[in-house]
CSV table of N, CA and C in Angstrom, one decimal:
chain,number,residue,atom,x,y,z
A,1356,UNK,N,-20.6,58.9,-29.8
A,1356,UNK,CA,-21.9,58.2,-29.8
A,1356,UNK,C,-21.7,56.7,-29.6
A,1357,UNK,N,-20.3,56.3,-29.7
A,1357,UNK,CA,-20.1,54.9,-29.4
A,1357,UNK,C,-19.2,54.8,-28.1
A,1358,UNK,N,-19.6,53.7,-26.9
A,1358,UNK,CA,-18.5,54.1,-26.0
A,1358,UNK,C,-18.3,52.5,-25.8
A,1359,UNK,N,-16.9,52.3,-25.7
A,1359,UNK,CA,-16.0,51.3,-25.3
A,1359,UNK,C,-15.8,50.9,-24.2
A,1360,UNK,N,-15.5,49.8,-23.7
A,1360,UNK,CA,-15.5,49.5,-22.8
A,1360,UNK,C,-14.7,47.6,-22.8
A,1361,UNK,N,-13.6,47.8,-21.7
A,1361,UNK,CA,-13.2,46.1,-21.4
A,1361,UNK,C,-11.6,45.9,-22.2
A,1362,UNK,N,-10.8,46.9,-22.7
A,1362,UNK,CA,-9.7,46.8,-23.0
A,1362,UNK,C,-8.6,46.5,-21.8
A,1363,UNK,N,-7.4,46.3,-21.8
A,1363,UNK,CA,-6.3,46.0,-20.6
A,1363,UNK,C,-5.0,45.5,-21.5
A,1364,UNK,N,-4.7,44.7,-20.3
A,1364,UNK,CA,-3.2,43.8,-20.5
A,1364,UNK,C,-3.6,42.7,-19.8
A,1365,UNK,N,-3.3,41.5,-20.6
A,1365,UNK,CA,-3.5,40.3,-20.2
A,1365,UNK,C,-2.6,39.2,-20.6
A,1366,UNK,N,-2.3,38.4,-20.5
A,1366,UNK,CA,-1.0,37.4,-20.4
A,1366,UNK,C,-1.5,36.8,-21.6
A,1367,UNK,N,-0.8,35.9,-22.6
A,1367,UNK,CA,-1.1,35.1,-23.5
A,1367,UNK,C,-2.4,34.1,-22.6
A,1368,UNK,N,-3.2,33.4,-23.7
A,1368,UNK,CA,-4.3,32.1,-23.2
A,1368,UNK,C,-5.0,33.5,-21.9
A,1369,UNK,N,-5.0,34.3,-21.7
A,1369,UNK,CA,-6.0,34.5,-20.9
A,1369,UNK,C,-7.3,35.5,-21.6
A,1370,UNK,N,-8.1,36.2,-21.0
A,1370,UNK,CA,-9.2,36.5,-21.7
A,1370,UNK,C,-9.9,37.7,-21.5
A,1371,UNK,N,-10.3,38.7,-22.2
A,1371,UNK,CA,-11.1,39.6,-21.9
A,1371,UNK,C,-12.4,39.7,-22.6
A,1372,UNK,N,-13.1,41.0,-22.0
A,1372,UNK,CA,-14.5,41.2,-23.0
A,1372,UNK,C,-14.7,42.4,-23.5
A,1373,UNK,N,-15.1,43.0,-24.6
A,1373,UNK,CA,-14.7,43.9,-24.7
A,1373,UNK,C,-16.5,44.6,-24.7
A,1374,UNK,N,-17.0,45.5,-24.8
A,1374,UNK,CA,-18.2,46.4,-24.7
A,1374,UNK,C,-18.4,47.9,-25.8
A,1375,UNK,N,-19.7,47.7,-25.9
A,1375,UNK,CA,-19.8,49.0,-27.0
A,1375,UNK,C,-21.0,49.4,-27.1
A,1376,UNK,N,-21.4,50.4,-26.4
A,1376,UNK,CA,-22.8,50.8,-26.6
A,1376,UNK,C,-23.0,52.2,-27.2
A,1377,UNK,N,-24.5,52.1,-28.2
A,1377,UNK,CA,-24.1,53.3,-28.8
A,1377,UNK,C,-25.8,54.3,-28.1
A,1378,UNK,N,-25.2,55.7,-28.5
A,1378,UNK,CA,-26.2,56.4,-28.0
A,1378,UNK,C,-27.6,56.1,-28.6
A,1379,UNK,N,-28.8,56.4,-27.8
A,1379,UNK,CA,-29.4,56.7,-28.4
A,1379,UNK,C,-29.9,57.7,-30.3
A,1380,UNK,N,-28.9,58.7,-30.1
A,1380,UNK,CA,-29.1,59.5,-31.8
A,1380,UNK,C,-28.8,58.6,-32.5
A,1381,UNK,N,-28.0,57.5,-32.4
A,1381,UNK,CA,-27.9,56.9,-33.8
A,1381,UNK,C,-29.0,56.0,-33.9
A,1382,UNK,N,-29.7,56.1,-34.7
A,1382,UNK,CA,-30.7,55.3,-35.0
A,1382,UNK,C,-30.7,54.6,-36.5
A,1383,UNK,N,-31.3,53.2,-36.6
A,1383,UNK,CA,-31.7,52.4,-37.3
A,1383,UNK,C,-29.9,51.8,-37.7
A,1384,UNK,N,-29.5,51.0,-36.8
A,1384,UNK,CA,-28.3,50.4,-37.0
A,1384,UNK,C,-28.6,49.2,-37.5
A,1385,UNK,N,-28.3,48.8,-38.6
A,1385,UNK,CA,-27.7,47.3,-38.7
A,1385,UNK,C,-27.1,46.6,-38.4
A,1386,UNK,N,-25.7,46.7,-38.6
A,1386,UNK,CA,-24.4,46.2,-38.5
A,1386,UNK,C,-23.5,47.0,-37.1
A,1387,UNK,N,-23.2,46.0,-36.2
A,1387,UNK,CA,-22.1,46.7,-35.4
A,1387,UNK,C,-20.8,45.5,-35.1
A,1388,UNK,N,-19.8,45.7,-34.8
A,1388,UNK,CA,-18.9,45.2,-34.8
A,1388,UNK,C,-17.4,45.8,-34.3
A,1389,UNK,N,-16.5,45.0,-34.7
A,1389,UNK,CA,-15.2,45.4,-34.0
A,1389,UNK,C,-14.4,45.2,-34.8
A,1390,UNK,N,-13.5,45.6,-35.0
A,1390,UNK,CA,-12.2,46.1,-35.6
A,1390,UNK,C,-10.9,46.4,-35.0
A,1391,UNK,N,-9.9,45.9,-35.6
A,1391,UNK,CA,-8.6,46.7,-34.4
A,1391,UNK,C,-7.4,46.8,-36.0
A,1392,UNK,N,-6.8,47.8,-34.8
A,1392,UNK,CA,-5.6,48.2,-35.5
A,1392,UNK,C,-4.7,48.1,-35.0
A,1393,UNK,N,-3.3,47.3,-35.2
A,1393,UNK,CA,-2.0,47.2,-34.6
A,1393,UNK,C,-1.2,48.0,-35.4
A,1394,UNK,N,-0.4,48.3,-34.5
A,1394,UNK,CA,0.9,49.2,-35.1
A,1394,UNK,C,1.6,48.5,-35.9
A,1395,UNK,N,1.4,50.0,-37.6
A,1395,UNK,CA,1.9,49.8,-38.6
A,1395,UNK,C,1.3,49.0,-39.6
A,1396,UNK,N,-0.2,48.5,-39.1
A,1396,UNK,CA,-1.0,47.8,-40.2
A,1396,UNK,C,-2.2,48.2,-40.1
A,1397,UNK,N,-2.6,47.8,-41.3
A,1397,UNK,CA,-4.4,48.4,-41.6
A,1397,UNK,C,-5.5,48.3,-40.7
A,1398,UNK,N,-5.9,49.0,-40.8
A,1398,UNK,CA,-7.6,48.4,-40.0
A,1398,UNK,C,-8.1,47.1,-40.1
A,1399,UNK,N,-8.6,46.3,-39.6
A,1399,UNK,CA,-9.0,45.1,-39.8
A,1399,UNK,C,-10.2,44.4,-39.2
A,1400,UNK,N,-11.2,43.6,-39.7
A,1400,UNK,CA,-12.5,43.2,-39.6
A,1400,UNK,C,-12.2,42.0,-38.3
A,1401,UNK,N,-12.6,41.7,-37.0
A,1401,UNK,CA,-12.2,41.3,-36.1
A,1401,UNK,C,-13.5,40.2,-36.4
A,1402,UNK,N,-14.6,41.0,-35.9
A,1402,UNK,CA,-16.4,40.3,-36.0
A,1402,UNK,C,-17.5,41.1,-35.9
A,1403,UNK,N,-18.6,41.0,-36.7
A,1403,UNK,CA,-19.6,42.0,-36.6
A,1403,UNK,C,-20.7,40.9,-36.7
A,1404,UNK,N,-21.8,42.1,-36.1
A,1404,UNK,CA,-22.9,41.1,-36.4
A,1404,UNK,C,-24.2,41.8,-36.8
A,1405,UNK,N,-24.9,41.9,-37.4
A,1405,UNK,CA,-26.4,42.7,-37.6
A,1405,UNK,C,-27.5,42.3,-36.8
A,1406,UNK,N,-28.6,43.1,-37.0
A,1406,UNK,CA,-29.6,43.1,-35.9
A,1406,UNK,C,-30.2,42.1,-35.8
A,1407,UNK,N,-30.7,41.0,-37.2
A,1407,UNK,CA,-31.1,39.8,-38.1
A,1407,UNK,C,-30.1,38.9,-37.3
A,1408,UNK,N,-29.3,39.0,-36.7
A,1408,UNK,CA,-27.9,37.7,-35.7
A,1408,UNK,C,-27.3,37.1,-37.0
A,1409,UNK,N,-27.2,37.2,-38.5
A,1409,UNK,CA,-26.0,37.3,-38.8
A,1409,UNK,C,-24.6,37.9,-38.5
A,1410,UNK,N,-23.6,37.1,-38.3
A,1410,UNK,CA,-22.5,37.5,-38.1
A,1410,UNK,C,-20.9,37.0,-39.3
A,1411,UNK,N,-20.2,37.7,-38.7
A,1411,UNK,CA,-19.0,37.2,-39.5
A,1411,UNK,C,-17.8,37.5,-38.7
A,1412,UNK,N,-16.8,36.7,-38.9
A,1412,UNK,CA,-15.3,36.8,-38.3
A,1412,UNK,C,-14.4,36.8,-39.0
A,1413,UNK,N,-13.4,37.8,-38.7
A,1413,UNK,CA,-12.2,37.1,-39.3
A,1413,UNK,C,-11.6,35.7,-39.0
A,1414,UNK,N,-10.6,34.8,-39.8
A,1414,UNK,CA,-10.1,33.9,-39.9
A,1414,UNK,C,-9.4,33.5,-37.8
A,1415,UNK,N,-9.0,34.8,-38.0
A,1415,UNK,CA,-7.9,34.6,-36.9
A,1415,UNK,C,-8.9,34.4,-35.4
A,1416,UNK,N,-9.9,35.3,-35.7
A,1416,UNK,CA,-10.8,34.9,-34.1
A,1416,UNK,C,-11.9,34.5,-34.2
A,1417,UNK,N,-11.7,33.1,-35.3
A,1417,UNK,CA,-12.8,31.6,-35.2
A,1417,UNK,C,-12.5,31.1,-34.3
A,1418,UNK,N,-13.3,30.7,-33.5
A,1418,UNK,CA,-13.3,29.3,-32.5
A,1418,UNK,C,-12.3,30.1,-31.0
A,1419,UNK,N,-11.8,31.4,-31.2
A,1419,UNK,CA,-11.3,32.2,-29.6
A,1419,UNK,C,-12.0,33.1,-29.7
A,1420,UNK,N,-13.1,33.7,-30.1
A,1420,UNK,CA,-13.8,35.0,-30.2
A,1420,UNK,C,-15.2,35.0,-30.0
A,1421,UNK,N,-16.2,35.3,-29.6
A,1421,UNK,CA,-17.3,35.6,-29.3
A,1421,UNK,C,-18.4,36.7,-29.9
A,1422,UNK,N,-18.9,37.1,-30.5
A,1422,UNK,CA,-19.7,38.3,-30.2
A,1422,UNK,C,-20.8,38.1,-30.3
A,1423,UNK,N,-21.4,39.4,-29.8
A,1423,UNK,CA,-23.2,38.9,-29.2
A,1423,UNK,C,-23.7,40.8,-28.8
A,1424,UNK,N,-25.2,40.6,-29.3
A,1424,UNK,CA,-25.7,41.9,-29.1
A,1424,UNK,C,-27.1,41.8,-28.3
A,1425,UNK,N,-26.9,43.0,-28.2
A,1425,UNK,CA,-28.4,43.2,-27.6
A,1425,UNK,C,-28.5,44.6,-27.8
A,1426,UNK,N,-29.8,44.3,-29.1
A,1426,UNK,CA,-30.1,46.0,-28.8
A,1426,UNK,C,-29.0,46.6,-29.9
A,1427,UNK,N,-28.5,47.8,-29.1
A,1427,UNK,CA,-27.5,48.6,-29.6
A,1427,UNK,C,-26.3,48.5,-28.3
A,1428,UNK,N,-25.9,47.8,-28.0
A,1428,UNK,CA,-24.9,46.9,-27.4
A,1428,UNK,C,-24.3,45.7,-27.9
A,1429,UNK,N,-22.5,45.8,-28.2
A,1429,UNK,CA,-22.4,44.7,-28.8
A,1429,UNK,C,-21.5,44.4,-27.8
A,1430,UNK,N,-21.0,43.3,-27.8
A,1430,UNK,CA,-20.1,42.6,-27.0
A,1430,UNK,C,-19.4,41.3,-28.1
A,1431,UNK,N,-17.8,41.3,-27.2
A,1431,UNK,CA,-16.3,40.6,-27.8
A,1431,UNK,C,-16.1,39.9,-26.5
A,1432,UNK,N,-16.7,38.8,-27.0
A,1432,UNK,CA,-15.6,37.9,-26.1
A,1432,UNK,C,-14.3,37.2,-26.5
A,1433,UNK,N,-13.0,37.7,-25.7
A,1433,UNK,CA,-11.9,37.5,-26.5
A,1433,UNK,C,-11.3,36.4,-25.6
A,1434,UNK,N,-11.0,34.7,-26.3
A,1434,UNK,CA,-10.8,33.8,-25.3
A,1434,UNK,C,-9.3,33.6,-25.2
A,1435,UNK,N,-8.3,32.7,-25.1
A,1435,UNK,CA,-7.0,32.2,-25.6
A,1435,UNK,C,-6.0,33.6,-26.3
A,1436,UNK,N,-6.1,34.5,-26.1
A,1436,UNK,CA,-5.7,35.4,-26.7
A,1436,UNK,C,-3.8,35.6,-27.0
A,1437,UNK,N,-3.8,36.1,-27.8
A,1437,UNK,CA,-2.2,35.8,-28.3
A,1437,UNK,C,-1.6,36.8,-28.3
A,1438,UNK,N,-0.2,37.0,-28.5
A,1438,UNK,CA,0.5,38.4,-28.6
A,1438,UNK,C,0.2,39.0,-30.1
A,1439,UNK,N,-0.4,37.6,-30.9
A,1439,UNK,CA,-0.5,38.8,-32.3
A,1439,UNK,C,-2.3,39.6,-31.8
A,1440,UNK,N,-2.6,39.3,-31.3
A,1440,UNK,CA,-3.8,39.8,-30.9
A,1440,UNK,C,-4.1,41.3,-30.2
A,1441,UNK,N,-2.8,41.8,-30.0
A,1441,UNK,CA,-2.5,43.4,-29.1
A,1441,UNK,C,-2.7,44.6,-30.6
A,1442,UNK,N,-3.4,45.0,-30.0
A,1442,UNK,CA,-4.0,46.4,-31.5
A,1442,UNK,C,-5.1,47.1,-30.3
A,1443,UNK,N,-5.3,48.5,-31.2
A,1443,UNK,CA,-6.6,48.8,-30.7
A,1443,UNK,C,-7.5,49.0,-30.9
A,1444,UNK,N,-8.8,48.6,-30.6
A,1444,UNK,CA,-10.1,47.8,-30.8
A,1444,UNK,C,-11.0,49.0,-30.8
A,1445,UNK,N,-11.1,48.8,-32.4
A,1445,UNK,CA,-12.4,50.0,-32.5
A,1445,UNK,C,-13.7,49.9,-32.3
A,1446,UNK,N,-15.1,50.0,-32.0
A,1446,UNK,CA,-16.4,49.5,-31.9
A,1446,UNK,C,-16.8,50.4,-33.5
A,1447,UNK,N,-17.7,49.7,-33.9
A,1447,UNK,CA,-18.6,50.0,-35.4
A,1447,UNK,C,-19.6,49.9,-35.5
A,1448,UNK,N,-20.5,50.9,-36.0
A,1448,UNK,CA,-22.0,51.1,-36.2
A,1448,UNK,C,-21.9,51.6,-37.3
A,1449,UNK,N,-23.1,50.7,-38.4
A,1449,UNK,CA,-23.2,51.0,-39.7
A,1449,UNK,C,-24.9,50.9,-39.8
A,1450,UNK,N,-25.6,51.2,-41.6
A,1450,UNK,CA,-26.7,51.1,-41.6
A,1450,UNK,C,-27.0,50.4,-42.8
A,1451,UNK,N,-25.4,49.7,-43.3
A,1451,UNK,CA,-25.4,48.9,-44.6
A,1451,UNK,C,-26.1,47.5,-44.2
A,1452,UNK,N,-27.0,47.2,-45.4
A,1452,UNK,CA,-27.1,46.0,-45.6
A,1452,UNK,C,-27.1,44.8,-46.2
A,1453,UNK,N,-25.6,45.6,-47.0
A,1453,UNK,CA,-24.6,44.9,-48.2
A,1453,UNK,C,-23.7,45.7,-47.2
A,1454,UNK,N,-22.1,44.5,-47.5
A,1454,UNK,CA,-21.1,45.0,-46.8
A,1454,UNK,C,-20.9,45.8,-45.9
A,1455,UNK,N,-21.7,44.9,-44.7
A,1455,UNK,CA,-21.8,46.1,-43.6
A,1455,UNK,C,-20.7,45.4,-42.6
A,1456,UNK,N,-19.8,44.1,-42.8
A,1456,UNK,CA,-18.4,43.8,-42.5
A,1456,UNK,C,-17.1,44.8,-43.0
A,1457,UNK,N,-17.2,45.8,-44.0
A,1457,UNK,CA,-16.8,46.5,-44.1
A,1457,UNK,C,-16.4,47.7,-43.7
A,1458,UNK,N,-15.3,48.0,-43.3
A,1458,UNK,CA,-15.0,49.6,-42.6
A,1458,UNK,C,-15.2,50.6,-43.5
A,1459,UNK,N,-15.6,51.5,-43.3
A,1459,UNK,CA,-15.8,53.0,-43.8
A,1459,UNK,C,-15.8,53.8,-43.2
A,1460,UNK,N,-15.0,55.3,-43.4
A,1460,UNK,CA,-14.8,55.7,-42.6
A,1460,UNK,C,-15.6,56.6,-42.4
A,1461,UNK,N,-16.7,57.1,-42.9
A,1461,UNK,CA,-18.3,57.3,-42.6
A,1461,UNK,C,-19.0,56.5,-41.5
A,1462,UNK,N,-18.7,55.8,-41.3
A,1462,UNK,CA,-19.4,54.8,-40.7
A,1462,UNK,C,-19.4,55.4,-38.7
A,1463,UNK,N,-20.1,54.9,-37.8
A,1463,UNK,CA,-20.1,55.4,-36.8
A,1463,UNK,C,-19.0,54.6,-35.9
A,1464,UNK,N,-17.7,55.0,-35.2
A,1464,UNK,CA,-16.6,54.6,-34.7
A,1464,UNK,C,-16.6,55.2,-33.2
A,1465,UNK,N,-15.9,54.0,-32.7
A,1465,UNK,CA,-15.7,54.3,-31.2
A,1465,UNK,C,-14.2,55.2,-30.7
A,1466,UNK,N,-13.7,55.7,-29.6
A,1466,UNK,CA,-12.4,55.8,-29.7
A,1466,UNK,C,-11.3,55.1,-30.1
A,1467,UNK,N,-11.7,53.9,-29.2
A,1467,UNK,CA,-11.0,52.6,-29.5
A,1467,UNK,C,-10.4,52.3,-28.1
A,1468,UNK,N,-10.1,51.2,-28.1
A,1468,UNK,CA,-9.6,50.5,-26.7
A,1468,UNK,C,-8.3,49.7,-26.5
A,1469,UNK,N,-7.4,50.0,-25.9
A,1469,UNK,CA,-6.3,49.1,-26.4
A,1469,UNK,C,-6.1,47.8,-25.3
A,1470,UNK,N,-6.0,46.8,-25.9
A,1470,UNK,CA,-6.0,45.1,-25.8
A,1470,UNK,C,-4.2,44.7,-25.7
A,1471,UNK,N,-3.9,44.2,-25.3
A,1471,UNK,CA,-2.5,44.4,-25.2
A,1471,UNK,C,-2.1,43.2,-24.3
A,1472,UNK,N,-1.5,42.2,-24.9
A,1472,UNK,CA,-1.3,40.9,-24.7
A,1472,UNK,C,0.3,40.3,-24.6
A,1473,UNK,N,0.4,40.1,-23.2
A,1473,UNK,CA,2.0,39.9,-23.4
A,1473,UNK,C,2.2,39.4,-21.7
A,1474,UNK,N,3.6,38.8,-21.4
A,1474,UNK,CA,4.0,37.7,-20.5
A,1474,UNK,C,4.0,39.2,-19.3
């Protein structure tokens, strides 16, 4: 119900966008967002944002990251991108509106996309 879109390989400092639209059945979303997982570590809160244009980021993708919705479409703009930055990028649709920066794994997930940053 979630589909991905804008993963690759790209060189340090360069940039992608990443895409996530969800079907129609899911209805009354609040919260959608991104996440990634690198090999051998936890799932992790990238940026999300609810329908209200609150948002939140992690630490690491202030001031190189982007996100923006429309609808039930979210979009990652990923700028300056670094080798710690290669994981793969899950999309997230939730209906919380407490802790909807939060992963769960109830929650509605994309396949995921992999981002993969290197010379």
């Amino acid at each position: 119900q979630l589909e991905e879109s804008g993963g690759g390989l790209v060189q340090p400092g360069g940039s992608l966008r990443l895409s996530c639209s969800a079907s129609r059945t899911i209805f009354s979303i609040n919260a959608m967002g991104w996440f990634r997982e690198a090999p051998g570590k936890q799932r992790e809160l990238v940026a999300a944002i609810t329908k209200g244009g609150d948002t939140k980021y992690a630490d690491s993708a202030k001031g190189r990251f982007a996100i923006s919705r429309d609808k039930n479409t979210v979009y990652l703009q990923l700028n300056n991108l670094k080798p710690d930055d290669t994981a793969v990028y899950y999309c997230n649709a939730n209906r919380r509106t407490t802790g909807w920066d939060v992963a769960r794994p109830y929650d509605d997930w994309g396949p995921g996309t992999q981002v993969t940053v290197s010379v």
